[in-house]
mmCIF file with all atom_site columns, C-alpha atoms in Angstrom:
data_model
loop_
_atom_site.group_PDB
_atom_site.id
_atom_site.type_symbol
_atom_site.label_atom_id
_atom_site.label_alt_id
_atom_site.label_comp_id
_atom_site.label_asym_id
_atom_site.label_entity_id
_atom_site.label_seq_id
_atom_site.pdbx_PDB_ins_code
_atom_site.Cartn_x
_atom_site.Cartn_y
_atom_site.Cartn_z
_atom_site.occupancy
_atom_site.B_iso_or_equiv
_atom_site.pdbx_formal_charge
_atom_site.auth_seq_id
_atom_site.auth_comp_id
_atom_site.auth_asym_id
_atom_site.auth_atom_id
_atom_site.pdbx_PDB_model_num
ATOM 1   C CA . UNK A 1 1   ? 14.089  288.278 309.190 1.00 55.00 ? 1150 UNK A CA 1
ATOM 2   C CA . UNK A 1 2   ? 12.426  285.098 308.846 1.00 61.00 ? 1151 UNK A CA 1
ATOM 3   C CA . UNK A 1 3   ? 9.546   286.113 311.373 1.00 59.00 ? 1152 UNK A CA 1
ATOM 4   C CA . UNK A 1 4   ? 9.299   289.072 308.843 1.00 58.00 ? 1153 UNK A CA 1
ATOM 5   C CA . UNK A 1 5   ? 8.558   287.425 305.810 1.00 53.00 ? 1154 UNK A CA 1
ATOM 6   C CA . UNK A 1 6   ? 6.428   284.537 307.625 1.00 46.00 ? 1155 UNK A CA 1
ATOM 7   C CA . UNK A 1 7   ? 3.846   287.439 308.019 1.00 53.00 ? 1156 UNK A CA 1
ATOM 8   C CA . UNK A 1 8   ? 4.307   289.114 305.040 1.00 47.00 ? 1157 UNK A CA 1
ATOM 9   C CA . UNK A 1 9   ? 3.281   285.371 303.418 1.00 50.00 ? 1158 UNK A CA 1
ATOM 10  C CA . UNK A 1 10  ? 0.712   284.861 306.120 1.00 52.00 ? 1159 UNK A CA 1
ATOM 11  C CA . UNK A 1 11  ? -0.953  288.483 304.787 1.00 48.00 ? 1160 UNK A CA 1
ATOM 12  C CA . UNK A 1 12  ? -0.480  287.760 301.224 1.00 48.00 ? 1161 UNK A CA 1
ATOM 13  C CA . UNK A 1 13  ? -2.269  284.467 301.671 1.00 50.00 ? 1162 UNK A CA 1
ATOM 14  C CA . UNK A 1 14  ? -4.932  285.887 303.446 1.00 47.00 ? 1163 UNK A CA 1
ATOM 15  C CA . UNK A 1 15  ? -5.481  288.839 300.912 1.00 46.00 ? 1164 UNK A CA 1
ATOM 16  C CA . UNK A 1 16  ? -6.130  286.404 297.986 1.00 45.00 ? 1165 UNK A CA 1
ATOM 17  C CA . UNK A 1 17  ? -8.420  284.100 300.328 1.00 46.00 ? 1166 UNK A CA 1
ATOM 18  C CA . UNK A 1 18  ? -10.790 287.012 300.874 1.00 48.00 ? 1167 UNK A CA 1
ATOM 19  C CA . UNK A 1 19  ? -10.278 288.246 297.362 1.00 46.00 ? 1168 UNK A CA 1
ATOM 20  C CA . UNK A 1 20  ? -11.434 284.280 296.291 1.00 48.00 ? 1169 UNK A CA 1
ATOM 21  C CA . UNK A 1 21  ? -14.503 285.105 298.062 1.00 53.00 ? 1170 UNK A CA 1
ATOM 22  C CA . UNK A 1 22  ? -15.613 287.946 296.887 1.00 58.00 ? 1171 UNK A CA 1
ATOM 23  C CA . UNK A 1 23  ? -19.124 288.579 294.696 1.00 54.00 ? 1172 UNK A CA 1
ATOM 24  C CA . UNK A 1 24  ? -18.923 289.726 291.036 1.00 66.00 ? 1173 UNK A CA 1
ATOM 25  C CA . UNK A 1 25  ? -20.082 292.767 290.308 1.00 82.00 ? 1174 UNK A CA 1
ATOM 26  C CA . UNK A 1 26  ? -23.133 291.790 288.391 1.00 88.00 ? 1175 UNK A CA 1
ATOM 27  C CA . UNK A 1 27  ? -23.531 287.631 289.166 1.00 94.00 ? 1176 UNK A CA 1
ATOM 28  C CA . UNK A 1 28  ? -25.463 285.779 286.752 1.00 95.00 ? 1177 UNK A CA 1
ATOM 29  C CA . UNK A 1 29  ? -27.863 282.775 288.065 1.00 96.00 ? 1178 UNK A CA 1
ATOM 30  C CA . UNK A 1 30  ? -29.151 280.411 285.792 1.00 96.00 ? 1179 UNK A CA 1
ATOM 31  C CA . UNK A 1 31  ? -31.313 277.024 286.451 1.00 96.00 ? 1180 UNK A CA 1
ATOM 32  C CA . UNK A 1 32  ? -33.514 275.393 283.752 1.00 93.00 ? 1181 UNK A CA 1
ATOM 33  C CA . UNK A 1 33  ? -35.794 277.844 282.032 1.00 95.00 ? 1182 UNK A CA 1
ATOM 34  C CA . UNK A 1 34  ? -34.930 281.119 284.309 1.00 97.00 ? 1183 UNK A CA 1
ATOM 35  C CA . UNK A 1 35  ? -31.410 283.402 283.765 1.00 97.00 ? 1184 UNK A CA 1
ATOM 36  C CA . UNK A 1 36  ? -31.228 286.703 286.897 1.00 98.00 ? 1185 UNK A CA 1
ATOM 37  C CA . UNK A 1 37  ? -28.569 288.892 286.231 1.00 97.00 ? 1186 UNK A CA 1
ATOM 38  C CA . UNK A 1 38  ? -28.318 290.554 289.613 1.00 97.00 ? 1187 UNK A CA 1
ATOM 39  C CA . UNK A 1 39  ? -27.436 294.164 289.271 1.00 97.00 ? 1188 UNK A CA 1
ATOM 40  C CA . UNK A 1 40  ? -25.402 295.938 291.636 1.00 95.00 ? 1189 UNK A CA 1
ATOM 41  C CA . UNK A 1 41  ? -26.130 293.732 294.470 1.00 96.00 ? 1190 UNK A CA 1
ATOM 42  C CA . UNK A 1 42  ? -23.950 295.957 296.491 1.00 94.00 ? 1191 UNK A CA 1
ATOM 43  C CA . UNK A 1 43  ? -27.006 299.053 296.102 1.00 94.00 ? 1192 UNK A CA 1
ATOM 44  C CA . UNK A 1 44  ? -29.605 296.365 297.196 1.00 96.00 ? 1193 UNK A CA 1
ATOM 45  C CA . UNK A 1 45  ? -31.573 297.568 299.980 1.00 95.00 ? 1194 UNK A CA 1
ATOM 46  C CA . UNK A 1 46  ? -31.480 294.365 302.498 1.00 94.00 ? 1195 UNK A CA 1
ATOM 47  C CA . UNK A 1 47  ? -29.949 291.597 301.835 1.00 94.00 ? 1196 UNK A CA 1
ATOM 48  C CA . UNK A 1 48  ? -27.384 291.300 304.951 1.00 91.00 ? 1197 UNK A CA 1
ATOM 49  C CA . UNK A 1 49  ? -26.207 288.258 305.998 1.00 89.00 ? 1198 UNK A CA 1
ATOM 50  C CA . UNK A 1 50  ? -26.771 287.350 309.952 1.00 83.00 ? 1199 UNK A CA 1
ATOM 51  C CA . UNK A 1 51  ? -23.825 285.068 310.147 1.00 82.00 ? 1200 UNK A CA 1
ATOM 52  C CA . UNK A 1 52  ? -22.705 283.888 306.681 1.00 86.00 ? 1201 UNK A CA 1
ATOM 53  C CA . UNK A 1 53  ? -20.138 285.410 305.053 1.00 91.00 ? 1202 UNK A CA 1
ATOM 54  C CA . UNK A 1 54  ? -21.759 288.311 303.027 1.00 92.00 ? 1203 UNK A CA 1
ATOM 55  C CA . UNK A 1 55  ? -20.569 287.047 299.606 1.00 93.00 ? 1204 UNK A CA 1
ATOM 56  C CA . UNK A 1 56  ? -21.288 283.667 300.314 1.00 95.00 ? 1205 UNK A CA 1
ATOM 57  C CA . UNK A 1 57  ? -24.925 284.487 301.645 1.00 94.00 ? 1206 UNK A CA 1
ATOM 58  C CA . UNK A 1 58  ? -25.848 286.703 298.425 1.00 96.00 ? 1207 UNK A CA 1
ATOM 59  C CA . UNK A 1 59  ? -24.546 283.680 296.224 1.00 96.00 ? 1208 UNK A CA 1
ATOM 60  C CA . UNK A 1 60  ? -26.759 280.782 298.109 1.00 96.00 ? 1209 UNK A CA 1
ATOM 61  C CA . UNK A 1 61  ? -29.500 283.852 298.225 1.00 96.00 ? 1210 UNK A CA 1
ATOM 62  C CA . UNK A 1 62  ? -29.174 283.760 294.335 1.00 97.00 ? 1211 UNK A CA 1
ATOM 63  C CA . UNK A 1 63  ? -28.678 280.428 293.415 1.00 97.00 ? 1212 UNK A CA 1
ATOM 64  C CA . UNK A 1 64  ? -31.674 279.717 295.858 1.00 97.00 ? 1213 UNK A CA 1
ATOM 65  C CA . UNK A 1 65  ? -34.392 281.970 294.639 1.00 97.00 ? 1214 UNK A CA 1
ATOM 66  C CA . UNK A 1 66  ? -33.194 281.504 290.899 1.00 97.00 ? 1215 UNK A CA 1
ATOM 67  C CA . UNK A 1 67  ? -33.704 278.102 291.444 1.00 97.00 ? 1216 UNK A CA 1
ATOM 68  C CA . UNK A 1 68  ? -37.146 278.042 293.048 1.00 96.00 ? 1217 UNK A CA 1
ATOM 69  C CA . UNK A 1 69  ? -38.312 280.252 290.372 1.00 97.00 ? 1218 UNK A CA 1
ATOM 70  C CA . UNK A 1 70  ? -37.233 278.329 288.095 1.00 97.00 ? 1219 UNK A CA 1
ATOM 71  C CA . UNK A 1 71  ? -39.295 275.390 289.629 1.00 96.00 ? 1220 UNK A CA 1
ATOM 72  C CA . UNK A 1 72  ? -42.704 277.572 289.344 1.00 95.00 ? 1221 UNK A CA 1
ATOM 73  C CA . UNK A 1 73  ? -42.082 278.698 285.673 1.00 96.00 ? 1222 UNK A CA 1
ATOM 74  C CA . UNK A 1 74  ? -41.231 275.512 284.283 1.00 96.00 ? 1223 UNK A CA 1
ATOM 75  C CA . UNK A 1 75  ? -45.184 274.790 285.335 1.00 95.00 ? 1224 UNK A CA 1
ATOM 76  C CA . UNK A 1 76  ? -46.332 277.825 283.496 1.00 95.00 ? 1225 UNK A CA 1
ATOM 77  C CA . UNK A 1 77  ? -44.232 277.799 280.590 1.00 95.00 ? 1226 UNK A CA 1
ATOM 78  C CA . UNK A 1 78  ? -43.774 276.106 277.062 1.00 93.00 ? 1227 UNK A CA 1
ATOM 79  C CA . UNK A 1 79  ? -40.177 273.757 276.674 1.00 92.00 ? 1228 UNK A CA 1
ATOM 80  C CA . UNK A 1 80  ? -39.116 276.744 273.579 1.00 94.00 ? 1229 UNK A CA 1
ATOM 81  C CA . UNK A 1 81  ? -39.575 279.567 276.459 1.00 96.00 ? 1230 UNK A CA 1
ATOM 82  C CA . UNK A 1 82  ? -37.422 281.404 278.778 1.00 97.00 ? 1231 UNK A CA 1
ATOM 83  C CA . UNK A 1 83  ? -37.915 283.753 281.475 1.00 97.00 ? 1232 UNK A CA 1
ATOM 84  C CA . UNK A 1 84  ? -34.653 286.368 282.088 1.00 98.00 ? 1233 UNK A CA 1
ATOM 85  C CA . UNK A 1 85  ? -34.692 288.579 284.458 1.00 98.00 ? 1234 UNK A CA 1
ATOM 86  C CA . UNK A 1 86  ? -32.478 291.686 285.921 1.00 98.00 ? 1235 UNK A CA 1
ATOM 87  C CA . UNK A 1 87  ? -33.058 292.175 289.853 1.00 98.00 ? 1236 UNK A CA 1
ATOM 88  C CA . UNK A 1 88  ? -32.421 295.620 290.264 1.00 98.00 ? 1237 UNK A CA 1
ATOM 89  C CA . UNK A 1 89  ? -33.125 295.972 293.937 1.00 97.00 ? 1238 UNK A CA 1
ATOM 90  C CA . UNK A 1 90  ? -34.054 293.492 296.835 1.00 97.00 ? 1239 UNK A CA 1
ATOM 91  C CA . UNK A 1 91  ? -35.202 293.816 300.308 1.00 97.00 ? 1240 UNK A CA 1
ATOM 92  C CA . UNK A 1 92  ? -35.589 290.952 302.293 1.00 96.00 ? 1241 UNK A CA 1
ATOM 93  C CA . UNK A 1 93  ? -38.701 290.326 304.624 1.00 94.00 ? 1242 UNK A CA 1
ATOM 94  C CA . UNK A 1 94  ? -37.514 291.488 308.154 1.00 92.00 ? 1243 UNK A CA 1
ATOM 95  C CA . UNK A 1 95  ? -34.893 294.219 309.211 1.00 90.00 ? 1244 UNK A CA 1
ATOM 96  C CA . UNK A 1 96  ? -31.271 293.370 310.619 1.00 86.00 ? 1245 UNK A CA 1
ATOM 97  C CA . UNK A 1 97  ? -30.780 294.124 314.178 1.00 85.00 ? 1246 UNK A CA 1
ATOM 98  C CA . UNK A 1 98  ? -27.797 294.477 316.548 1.00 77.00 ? 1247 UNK A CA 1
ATOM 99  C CA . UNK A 1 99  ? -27.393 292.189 319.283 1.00 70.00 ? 1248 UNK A CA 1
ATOM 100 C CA . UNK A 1 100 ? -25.135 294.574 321.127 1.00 72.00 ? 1249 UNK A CA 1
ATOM 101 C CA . UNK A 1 101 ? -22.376 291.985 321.972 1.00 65.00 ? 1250 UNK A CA 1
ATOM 102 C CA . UNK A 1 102 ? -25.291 289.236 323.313 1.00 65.00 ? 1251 UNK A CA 1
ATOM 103 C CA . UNK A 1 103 ? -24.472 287.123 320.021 1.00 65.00 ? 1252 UNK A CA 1
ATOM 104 C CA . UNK A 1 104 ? -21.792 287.705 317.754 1.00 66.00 ? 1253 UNK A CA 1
ATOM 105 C CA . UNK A 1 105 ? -24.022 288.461 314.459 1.00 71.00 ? 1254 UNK A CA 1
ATOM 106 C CA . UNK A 1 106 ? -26.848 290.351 314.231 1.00 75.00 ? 1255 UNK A CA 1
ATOM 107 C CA . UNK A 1 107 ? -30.055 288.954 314.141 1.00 83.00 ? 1256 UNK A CA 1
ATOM 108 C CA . UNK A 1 108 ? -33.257 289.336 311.380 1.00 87.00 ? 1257 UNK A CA 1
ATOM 109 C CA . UNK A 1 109 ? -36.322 290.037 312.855 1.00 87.00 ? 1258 UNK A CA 1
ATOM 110 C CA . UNK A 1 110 ? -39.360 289.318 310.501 1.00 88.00 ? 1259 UNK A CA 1
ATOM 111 C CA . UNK A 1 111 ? -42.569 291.374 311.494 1.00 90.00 ? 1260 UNK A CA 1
ATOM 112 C CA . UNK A 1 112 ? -45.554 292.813 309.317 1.00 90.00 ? 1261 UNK A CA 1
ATOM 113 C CA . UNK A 1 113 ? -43.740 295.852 309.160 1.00 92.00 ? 1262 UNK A CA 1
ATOM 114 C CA . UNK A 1 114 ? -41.076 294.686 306.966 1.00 94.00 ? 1263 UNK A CA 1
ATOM 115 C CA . UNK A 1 115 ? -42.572 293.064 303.669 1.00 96.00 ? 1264 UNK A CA 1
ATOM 116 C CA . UNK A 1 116 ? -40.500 291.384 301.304 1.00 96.00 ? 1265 UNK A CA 1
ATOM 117 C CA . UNK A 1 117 ? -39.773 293.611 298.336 1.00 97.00 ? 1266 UNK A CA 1
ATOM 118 C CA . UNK A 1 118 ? -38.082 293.657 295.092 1.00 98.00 ? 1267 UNK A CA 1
ATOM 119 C CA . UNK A 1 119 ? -37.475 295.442 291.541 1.00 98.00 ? 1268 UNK A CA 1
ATOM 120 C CA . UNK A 1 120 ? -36.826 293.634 288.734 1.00 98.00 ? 1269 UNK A CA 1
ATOM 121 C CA . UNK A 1 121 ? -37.295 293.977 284.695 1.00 98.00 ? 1270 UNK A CA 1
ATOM 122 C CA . UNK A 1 122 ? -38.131 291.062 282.797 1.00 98.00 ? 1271 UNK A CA 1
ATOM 123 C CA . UNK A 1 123 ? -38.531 289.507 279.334 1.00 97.00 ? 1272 UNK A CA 1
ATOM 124 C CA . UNK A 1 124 ? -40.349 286.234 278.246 1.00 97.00 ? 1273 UNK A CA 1
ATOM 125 C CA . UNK A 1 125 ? -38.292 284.407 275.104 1.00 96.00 ? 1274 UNK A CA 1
ATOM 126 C CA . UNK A 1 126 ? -40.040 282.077 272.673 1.00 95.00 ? 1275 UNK A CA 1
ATOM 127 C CA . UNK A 1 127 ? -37.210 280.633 270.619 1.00 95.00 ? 1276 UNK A CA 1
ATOM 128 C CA . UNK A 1 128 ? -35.089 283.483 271.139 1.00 91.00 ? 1277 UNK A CA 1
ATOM 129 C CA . UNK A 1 129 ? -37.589 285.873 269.730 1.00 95.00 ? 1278 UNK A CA 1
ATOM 130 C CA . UNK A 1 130 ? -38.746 288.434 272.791 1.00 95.00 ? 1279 UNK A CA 1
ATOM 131 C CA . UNK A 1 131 ? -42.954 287.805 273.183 1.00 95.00 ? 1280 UNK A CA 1
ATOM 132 C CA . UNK A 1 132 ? -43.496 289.663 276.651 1.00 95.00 ? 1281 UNK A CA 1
ATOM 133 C CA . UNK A 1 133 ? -41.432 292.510 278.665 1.00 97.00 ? 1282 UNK A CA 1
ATOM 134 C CA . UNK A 1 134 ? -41.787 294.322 281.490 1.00 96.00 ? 1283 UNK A CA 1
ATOM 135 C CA . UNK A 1 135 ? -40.757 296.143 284.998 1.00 96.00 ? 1284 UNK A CA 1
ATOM 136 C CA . UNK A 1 136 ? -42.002 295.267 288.126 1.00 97.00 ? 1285 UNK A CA 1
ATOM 137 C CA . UNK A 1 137 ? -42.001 296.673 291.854 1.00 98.00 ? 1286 UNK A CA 1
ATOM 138 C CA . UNK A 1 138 ? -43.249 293.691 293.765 1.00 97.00 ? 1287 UNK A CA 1
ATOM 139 C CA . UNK A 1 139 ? -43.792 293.746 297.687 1.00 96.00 ? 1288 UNK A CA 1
ATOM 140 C CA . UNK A 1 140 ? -46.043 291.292 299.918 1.00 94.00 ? 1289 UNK A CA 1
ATOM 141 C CA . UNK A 1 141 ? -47.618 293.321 302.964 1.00 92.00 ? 1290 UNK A CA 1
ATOM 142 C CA . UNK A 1 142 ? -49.517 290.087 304.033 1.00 90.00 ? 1291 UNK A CA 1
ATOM 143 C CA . UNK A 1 143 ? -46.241 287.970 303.984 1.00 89.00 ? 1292 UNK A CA 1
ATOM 144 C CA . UNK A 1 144 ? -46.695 286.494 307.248 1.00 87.00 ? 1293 UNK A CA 1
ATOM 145 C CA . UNK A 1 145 ? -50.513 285.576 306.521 1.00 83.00 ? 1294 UNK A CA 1
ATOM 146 C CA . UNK A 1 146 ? -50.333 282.385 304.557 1.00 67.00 ? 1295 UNK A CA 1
ATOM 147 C CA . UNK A 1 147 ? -46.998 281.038 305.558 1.00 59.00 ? 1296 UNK A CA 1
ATOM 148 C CA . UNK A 1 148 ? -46.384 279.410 309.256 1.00 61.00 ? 1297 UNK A CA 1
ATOM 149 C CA . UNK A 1 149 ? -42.749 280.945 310.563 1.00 56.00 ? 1298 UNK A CA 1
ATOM 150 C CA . UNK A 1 150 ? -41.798 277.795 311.694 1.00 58.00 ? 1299 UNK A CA 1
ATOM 151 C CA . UNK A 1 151 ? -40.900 276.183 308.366 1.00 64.00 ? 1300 UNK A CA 1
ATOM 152 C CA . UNK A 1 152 ? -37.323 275.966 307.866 1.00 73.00 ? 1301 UNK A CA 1
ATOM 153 C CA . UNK A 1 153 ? -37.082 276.510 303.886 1.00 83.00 ? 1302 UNK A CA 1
ATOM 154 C CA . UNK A 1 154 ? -34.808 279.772 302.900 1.00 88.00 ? 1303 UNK A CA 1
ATOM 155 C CA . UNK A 1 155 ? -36.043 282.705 301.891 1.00 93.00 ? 1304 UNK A CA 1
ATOM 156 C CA . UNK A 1 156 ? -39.810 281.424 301.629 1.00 92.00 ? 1305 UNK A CA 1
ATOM 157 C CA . UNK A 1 157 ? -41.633 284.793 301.465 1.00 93.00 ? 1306 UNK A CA 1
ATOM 158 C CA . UNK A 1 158 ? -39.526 286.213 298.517 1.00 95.00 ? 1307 UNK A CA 1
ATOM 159 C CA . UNK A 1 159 ? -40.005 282.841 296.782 1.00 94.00 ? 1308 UNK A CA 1
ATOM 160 C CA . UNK A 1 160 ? -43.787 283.028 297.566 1.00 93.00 ? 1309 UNK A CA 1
ATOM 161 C CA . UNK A 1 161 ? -44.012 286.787 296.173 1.00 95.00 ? 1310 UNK A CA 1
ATOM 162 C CA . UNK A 1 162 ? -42.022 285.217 293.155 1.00 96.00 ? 1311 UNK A CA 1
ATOM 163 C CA . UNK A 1 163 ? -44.204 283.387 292.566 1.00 95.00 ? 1312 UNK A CA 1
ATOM 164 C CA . UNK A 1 164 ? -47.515 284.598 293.059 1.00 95.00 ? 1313 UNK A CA 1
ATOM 165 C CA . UNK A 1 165 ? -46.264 287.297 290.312 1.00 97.00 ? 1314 UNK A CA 1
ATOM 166 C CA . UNK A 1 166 ? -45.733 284.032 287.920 1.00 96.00 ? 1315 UNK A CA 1
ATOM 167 C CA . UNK A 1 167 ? -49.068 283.045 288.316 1.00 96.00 ? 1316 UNK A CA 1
ATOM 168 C CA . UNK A 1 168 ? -50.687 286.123 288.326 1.00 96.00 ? 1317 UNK A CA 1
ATOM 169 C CA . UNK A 1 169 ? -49.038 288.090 286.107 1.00 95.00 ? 1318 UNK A CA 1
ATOM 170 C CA . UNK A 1 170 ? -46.717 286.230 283.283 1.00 95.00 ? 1319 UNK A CA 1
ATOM 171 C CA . UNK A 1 171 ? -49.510 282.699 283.238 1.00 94.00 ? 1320 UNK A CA 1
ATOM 172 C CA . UNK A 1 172 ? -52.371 284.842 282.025 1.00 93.00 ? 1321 UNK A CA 1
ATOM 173 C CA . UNK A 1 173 ? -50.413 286.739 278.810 1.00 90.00 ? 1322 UNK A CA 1
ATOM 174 C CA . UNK A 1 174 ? -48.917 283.398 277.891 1.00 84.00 ? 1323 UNK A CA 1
#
């Protein structure tokens, strides 16, 4: 009996560790001037984890481009402004691949073939009055052009596309 209920505690204390870890539905990122809701990340085209816990990748993932865009728009705009955005769908650059058993996790492979993209809408706030709004459908064929794949920063050609579409596209209405 007491082997019995050992496991039944050992089960039940598993359950609520993996329930602990688990993403919300719709996370929310915010860092200085920039607020992502991230909607359904589950319906996201690519964004599987290698090795990381998949809830645990998707937060750093979030937390990492919210807070590198954050970095570029506090250079484009004013202190009263805010940039929100809703990701709607991602796809990271590369494509997951099986090692067969070789390694226990799959591995990314990043080639030309698979850009970065991403959809997201948008809205620029100037003391909580809305001044600019849009949708985009971003994706960076030339990813690997401009960036040398030995750097070691996380998810550098997202944050590049990111940003490009700051400078390009929300610096010249403001």
């Amino acid at each position: 009996m007491k082997i019995q209920s050992l496991i039944l505690a050992s089960v039940l204390s598993c359950s609520a560790a993996w329930a602990a870890d688990e993403t919300p539905v719709n996370p929310v990122t915010e860092d200085g001037m920039v607020k992502i809701t991230w909607q359904n990340p589950k319906d996201f085209r690519d964004i599987k984890s290698s090795g990381e816990i998949q809830s645990r990748y998707e937060k750093r993932l979030f937390e990492t481009l919210t807070k590198n865009i954050s970095k570029e728009a506090s250079k484009i705009l004013k202190p009263n402004q805010k940039l929100e955005m809703t990701m709607t769908d991602v796809d990271l650059a590369g494509d997951m691949r099986p090692t067969f058993g070789a390694t226990p996790d799959d591995l990314r492979v990043i080639k030309d073939l698979y850009p970065p993209r991403m959809a997201f809408t948008y809205q620029i706030l100037e003391n909580d009055k809305v001044i600019i709004v849009g949708d985009e459908k971003l994706s960076d064929m030339g990813f690997l052009g401009g960036i040398h794949s030995s750097t070691d920063k996380p998810f550098i050609y997202e944050t590049k596309m990111l940003t490009e579409w700051l400078k390009k596209t929300i610096a010249p209405q403001l």
